Coordinates of C-alpha atoms and ligand atoms in Angstrom, one line a residue:
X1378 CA -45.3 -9.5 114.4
X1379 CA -42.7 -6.9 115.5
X1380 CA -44.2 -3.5 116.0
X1381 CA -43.0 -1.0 114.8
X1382 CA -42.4 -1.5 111.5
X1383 CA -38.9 -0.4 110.0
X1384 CA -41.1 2.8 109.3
X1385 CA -42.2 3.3 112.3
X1386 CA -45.6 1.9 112.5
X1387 CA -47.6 0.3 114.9
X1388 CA -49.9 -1.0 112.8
X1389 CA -51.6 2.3 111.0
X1390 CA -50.2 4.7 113.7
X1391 CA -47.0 6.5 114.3
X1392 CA -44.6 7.1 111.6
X1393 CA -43.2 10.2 110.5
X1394 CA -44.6 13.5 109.9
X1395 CA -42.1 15.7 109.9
X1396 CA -41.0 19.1 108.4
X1397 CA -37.8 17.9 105.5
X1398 CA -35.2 20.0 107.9
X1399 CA -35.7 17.2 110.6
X1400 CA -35.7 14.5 108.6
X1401 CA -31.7 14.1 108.8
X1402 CA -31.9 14.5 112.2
X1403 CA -34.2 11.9 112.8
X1404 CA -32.3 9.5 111.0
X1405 CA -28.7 10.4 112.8
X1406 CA -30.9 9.8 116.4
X1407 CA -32.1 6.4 114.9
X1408 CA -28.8 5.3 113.8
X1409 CA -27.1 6.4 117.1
X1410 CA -30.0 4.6 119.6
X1411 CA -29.6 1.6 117.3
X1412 CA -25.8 1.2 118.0
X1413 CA -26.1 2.5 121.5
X1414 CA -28.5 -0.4 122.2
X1415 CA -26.3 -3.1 121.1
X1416 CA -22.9 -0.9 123.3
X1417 CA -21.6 -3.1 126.8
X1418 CA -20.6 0.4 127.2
X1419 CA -23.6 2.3 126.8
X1420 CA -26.2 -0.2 129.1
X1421 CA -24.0 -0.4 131.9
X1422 CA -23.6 2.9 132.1
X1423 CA -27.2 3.1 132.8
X1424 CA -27.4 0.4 134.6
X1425 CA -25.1 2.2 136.8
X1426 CA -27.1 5.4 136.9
X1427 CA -30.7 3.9 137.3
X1428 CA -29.1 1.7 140.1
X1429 CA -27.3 3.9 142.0
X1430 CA -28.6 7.2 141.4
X1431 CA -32.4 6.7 140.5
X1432 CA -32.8 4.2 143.0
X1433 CA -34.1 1.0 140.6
X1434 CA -35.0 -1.8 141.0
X1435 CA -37.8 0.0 142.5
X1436 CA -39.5 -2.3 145.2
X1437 CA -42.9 -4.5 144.1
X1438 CA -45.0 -4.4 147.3
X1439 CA -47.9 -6.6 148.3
X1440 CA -50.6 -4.2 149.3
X1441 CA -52.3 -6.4 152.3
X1442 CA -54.7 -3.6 153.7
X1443 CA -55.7 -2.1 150.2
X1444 CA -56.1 -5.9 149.3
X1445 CA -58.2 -7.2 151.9
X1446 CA -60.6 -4.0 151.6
X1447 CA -61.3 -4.6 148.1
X1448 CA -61.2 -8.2 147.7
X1449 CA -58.3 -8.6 145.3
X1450 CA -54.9 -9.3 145.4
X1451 CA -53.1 -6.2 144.7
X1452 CA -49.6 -5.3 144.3
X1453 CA -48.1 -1.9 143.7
X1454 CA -44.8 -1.2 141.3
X1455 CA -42.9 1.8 143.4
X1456 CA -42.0 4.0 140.8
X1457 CA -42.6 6.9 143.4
X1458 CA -39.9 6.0 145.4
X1459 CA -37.5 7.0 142.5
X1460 CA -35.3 9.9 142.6
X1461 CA -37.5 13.2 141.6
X1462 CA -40.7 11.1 142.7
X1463 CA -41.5 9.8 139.4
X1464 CA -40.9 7.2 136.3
X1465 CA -39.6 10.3 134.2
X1466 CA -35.9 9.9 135.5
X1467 CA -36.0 6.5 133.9
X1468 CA -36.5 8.2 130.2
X1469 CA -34.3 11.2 130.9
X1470 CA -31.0 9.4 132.2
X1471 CA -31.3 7.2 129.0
X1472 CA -31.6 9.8 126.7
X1473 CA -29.3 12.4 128.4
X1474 CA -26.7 9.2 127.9
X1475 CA -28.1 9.2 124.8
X1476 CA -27.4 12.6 123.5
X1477 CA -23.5 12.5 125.2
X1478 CA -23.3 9.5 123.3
X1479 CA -23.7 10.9 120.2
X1480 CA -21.4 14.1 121.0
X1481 CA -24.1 16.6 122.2
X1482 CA -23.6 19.6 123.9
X1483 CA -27.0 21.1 124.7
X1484 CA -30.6 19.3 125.8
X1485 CA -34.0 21.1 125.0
X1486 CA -37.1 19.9 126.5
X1487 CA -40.7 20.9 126.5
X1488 CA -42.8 20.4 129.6
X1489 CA -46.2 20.9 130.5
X1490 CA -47.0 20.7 134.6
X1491 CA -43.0 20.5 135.1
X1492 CA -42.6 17.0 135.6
X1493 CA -40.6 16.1 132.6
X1494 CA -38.5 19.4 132.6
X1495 CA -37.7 18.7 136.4
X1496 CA -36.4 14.8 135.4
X1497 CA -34.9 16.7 131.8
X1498 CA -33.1 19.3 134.2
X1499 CA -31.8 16.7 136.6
X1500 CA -30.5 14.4 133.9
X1501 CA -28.5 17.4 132.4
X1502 CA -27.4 18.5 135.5
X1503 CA -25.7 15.2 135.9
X1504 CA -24.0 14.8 133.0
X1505 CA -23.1 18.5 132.4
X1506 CA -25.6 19.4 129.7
X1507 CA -26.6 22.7 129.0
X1508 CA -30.5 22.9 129.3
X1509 CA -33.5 24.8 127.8
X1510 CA -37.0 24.0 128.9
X1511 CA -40.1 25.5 126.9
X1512 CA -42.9 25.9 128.9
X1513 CA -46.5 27.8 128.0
X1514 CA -46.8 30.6 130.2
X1515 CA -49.9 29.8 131.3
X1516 CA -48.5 26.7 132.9
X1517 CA -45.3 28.4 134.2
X1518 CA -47.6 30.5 136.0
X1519 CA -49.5 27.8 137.4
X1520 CA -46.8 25.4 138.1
X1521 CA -44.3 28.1 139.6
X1522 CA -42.9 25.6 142.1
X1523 CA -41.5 23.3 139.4
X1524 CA -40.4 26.4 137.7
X1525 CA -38.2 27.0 140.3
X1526 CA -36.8 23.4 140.5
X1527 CA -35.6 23.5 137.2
X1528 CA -33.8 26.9 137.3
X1529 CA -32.4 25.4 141.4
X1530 CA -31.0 22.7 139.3
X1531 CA -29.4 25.0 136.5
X1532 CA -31.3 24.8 133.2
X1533 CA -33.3 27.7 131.4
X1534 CA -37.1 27.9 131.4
X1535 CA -38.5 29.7 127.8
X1536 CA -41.7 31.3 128.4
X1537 CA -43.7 30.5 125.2
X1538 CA -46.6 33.3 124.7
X1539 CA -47.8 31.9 121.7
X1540 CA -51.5 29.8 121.1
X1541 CA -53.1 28.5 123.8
X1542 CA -50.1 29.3 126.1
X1543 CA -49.6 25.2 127.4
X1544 CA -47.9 22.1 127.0
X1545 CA -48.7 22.1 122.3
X1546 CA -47.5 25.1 121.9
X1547 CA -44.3 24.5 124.1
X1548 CA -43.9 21.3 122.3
X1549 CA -44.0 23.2 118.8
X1550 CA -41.2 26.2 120.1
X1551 CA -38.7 23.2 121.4
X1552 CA -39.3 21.7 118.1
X1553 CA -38.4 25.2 116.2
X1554 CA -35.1 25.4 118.2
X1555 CA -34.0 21.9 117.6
X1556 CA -34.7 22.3 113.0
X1557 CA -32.3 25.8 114.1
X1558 CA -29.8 24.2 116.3
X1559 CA -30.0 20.3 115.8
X1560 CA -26.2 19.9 114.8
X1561 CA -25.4 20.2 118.6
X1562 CA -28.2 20.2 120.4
X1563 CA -30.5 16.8 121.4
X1564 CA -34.2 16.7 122.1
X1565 CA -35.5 15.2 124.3
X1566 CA -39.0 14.0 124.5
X1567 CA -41.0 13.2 127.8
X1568 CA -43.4 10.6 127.0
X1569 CA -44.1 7.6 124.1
X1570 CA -45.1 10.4 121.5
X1571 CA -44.0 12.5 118.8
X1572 CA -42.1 11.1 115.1
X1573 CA -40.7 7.9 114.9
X1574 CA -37.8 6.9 116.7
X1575 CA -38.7 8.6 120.2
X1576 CA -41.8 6.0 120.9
X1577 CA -39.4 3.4 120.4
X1578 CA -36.8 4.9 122.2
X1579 CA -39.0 6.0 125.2
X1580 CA -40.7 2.7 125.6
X1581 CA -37.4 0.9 125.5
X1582 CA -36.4 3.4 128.1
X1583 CA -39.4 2.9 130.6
X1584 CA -40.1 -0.8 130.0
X1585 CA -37.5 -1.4 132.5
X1586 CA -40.7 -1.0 134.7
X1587 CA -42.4 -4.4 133.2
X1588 CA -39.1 -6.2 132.8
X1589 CA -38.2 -5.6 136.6
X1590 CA -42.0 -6.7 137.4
X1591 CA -42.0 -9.6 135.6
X1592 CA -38.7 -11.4 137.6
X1593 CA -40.8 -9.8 141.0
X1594 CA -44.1 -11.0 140.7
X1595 CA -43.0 -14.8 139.9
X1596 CA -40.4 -14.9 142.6
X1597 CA -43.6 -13.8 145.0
X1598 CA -46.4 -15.4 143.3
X1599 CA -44.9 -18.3 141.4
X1600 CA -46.9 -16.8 138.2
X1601 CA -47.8 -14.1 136.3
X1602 CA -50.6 -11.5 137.6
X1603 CA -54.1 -11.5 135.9
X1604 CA -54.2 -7.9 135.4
X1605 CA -51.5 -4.8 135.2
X1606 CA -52.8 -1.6 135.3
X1607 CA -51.4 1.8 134.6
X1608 CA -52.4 5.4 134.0
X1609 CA -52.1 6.7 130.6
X1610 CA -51.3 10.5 129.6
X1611 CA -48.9 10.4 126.6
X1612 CA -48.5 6.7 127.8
X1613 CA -44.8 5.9 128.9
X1614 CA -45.4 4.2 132.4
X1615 CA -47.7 2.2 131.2
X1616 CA -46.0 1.3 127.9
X1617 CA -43.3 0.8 130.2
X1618 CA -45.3 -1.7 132.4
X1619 CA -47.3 -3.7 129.6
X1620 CA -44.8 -3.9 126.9
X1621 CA -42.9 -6.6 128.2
X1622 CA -45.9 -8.8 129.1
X1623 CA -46.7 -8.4 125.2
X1624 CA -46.6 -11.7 124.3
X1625 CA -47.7 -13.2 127.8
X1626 CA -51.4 -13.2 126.3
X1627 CA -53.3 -14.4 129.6
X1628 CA -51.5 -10.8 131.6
X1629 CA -54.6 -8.5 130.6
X1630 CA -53.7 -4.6 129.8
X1631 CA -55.9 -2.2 131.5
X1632 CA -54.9 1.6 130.7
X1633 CA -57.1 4.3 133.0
X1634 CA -57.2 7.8 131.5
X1635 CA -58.4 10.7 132.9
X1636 CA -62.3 11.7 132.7
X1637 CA -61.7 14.7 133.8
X1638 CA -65.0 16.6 135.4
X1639 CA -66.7 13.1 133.3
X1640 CA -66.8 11.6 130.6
X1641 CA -69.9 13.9 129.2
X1642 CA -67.8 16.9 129.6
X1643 CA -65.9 18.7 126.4
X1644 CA -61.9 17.7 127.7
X1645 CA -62.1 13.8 128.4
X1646 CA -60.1 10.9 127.5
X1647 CA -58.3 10.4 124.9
X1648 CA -58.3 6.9 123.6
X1649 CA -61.9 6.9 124.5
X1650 CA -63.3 9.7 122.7
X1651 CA -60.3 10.6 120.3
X1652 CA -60.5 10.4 116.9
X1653 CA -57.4 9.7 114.5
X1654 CA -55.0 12.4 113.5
X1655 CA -51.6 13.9 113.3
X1656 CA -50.4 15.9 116.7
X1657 CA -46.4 16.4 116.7
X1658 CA -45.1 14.3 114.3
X1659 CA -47.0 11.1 114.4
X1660 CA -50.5 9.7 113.4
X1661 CA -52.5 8.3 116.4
X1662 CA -55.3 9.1 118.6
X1663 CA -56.2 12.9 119.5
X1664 CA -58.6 14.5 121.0
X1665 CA -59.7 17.5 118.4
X1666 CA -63.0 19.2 117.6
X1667 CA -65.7 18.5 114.6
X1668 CA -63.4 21.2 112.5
X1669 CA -60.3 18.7 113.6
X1670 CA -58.8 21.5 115.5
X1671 CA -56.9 20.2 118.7
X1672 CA -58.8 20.4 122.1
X1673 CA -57.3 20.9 125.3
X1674 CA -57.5 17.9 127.6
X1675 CA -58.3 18.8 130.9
X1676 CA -58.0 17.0 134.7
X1677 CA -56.9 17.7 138.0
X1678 CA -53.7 15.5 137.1
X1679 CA -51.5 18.0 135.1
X1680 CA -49.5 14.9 133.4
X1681 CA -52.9 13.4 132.1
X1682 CA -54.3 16.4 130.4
X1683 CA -52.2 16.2 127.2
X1684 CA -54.1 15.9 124.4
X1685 CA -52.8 13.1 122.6
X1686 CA -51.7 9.2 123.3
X1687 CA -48.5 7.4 122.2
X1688 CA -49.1 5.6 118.8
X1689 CA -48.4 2.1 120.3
X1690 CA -51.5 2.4 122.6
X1691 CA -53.9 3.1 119.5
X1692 CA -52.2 0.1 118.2
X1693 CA -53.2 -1.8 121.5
X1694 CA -56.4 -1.0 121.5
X1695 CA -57.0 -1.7 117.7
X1696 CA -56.3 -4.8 118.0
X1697 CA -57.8 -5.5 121.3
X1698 CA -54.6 -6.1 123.5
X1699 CA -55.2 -3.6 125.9
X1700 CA -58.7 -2.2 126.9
X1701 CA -59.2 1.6 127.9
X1702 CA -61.1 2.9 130.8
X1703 CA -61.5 6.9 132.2
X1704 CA -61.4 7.5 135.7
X1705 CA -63.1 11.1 137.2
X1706 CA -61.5 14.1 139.2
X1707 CA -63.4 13.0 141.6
X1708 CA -62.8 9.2 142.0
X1709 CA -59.3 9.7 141.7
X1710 CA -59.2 12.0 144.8
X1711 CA -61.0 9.8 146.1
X1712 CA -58.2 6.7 145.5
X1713 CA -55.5 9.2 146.9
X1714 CA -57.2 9.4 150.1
X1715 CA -57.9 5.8 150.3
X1716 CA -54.3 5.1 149.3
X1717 CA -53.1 7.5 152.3
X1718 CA -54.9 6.5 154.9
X1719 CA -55.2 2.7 154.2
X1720 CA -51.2 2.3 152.9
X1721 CA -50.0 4.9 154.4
X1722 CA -48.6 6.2 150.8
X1723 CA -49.6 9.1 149.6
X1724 CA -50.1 8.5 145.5
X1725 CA -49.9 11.3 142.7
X1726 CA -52.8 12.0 141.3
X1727 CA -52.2 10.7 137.9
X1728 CA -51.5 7.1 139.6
X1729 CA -54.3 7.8 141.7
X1730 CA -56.7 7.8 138.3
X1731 CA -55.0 4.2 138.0
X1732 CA -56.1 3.2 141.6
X1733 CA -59.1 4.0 141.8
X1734 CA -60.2 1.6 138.7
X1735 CA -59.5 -1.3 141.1
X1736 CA -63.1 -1.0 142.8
X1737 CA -64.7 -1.7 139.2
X1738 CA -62.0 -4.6 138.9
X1739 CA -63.0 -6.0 141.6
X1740 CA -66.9 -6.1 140.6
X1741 CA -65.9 -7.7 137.7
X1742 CA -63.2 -10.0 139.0
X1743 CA -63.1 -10.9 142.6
X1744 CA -60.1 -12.4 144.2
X1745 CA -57.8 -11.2 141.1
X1746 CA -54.0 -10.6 140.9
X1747 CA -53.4 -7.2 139.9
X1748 CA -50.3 -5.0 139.5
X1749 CA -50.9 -1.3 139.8
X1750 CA -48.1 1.1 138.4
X1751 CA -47.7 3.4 140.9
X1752 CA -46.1 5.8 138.6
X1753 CA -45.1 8.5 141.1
X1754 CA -45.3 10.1 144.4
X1755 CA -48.1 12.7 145.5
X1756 CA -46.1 15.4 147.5
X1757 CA -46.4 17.9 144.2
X1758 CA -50.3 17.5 144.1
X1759 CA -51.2 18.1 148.1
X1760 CA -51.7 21.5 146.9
X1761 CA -54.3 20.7 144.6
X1762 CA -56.0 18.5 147.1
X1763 CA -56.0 21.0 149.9
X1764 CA -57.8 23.2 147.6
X1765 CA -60.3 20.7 146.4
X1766 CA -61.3 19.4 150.2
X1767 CA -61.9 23.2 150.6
Ligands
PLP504 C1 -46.0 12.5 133.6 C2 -46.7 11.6 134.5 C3 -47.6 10.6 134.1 C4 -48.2 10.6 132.7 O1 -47.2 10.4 131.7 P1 -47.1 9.0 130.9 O2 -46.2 9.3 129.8 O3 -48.5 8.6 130.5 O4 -46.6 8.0 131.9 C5 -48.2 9.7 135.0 N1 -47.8 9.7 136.3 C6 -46.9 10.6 136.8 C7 -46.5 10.6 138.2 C8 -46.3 11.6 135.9 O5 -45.4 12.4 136.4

């Protein structure tokens, strides 16, 4: 059973639903990733630029303090010690290869709190790239910091005005300018979403993460863990983390998403309480009201609050491979002081929603080896949590 299917499907989700304009386009990305894949050229290239520039392999490190506190045997992948704090650089240096692989000139990106146009940017700024980053306003006035970062590191930010001003709407303008411009321009996507081939091509891109774990955990353990858990917004670092422990059946898949104020509250999670649908190009899980329009997703973590989930995670948890869990505002702040003070690392707060699940674990099953994805670093969000302690 090889998911996805030459269609694109993971099981019923994914696919392609796509204006006709972008059809071709789709197809010439496919073909190109396909041979790109099988280049010497092309992989050590990245190799080269996720060693030495990025900073992988990131380290695996046995959380003693955090262990002994909570009774399990906990270690954390360092994703946040990668250049730009997060696992977004992974995706964006292997598409931005990508796209001067196939002859591009130009990268446009979409981006909701920043994060993925600051690792787009970067990646462009490398390799020479000219860049265009569509952004709601709403969130460029909110997230004026990372604005900033991307224009310090040369690309173009694109107010978009239109709908509910955030991360949908910006997501629907990039797509606009890549049907008018696709014959030199490359889009690049920020998480395991949108038409078939990008959640192929993303996961491929970020699963790095689990491969790397993998080699670390048996060379410190002598086996593999019981548990890997990750934080799930559109779903790449954790993709990334659990894909290559697919077939490893006794590694158990736990994906935290965020609660938000609760999980009573309107904007929760979205493999929880979605319901299926079509949201940029591909069927999976979404979160949407009883007239099927799209809600917003809310939570104090700007990457969790987008309102969909890659389609290979619906497929997961159709068929029972991974189980789903929503984590609070509030016990996730509370994991990123815990973190801080016990670790002496200070966690974002999307990995923080994946941290603070390890209490329940530990109810459930004592004495357990887990692997947390630390997916990135918390210096953006010590804003937000000055405010909140307020
Ligand atoms: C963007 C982001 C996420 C959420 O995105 P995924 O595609 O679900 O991984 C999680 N953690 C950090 C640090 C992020 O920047």
């Amino acid at each position: 059973m090889k998911v996805p299917d030459r269609k694109g499907y993971f099981g019923e989700f994914g696919g392609k639903f796509i204006p006709e304009t972008l059809s071709n386009a789709l197809l010439e990305l496919q073909e190109a990733y396909s041979k790109a894949k099988k280049s010497r050229e092309f992989r050590k290239t990245l190799s080269y630029y996720l060693g030495d520039y990025a900073g992988r392999p990131t380290p695996l490190y046995f959380a003693r303090k955090l262990s002994n506190k909570l009774k399990l045997k906990i270690y954390l992948k360092r994703e946040d010690l990668l250049h730009t704090g997060a696992h977004k650089i992974n995706n964006t240096l292997g598409q931005v290869i990508l796209a001067r692989y196939m002859g591009k000139k130009r990268i446009i990106a979409e981006t909701g709190a920043g994060q993925h146009g600051v690792a787009a940017a970067t990646a462009a700024a490398l390799f020479g790239f000219k860049c265009e980053v569509y952004m709601g306003d709403v969130d460029l006035a909110r997230q004026k910091m990372n604005v900033f970062r991307m224009r310090t590191l040369g690309a173009k930010v694109i107010p978009v005005a239109s709908g509910s001003r955030t991360l949908k709407d910006a997501c629907n303008e990039a797509i606009r300018d890549w049907v008018t411009n696709v014959k030199n321009s490359y889009y690049l996507l920020g998480s395991v979403v949108g038409p078939h081939p990008y959640p192929v091509i993303v996961r491929d891109f970020q699963s790095v993460i689990g491969r790397e774990t993998k080699v670390q955990i048996i060379r410190k353990e002598g086996r593999l863990p019981d548990y890997l858990i990750a934080c799930v917004g559109g779903g790449s670092n954790s993709i990334g983390m659990f894909h290559p422990f697919f077939y490893d059946k006794d590694v158990k898949f736990i994906g935290i998403e965020a609660a938000g104020l609760g999980l009573n509250k309107k904007h929760a999670a979205t493999l929880l309480k979605g319901k299926k649908g079509v949201l940029h190009g591909s069927k999976s899980l979404i979160l949407q009201d009883s007239f099927g329009q799209i809600s917003l997703a809310h939570s104090i973590a700007a990457g969790l609050d987008y309102p969909g989930v890659g389609p290979e995670h619906a497929y997961y948890k159709s068929i029972g491979r991974a189980e789903y869990a929503a984590v609070s505002d509030k016990e996730a702040m509370s994991a990123f002081m815990s973190l801080s003070r016990v670790e002496g690392i200070i966690p974002a707060l999307e990995s923080s929603h994946a941290l603070a699940y390890l209490g329940k674990l530990a109810r459930k099953s004592p004495n357990a080896l887990v692997v947390v994805c630390l997916s990135g670093r918390g210096d953006k969000d010590l804003e937000i949590v000055r405010r909140w302690a307020e």
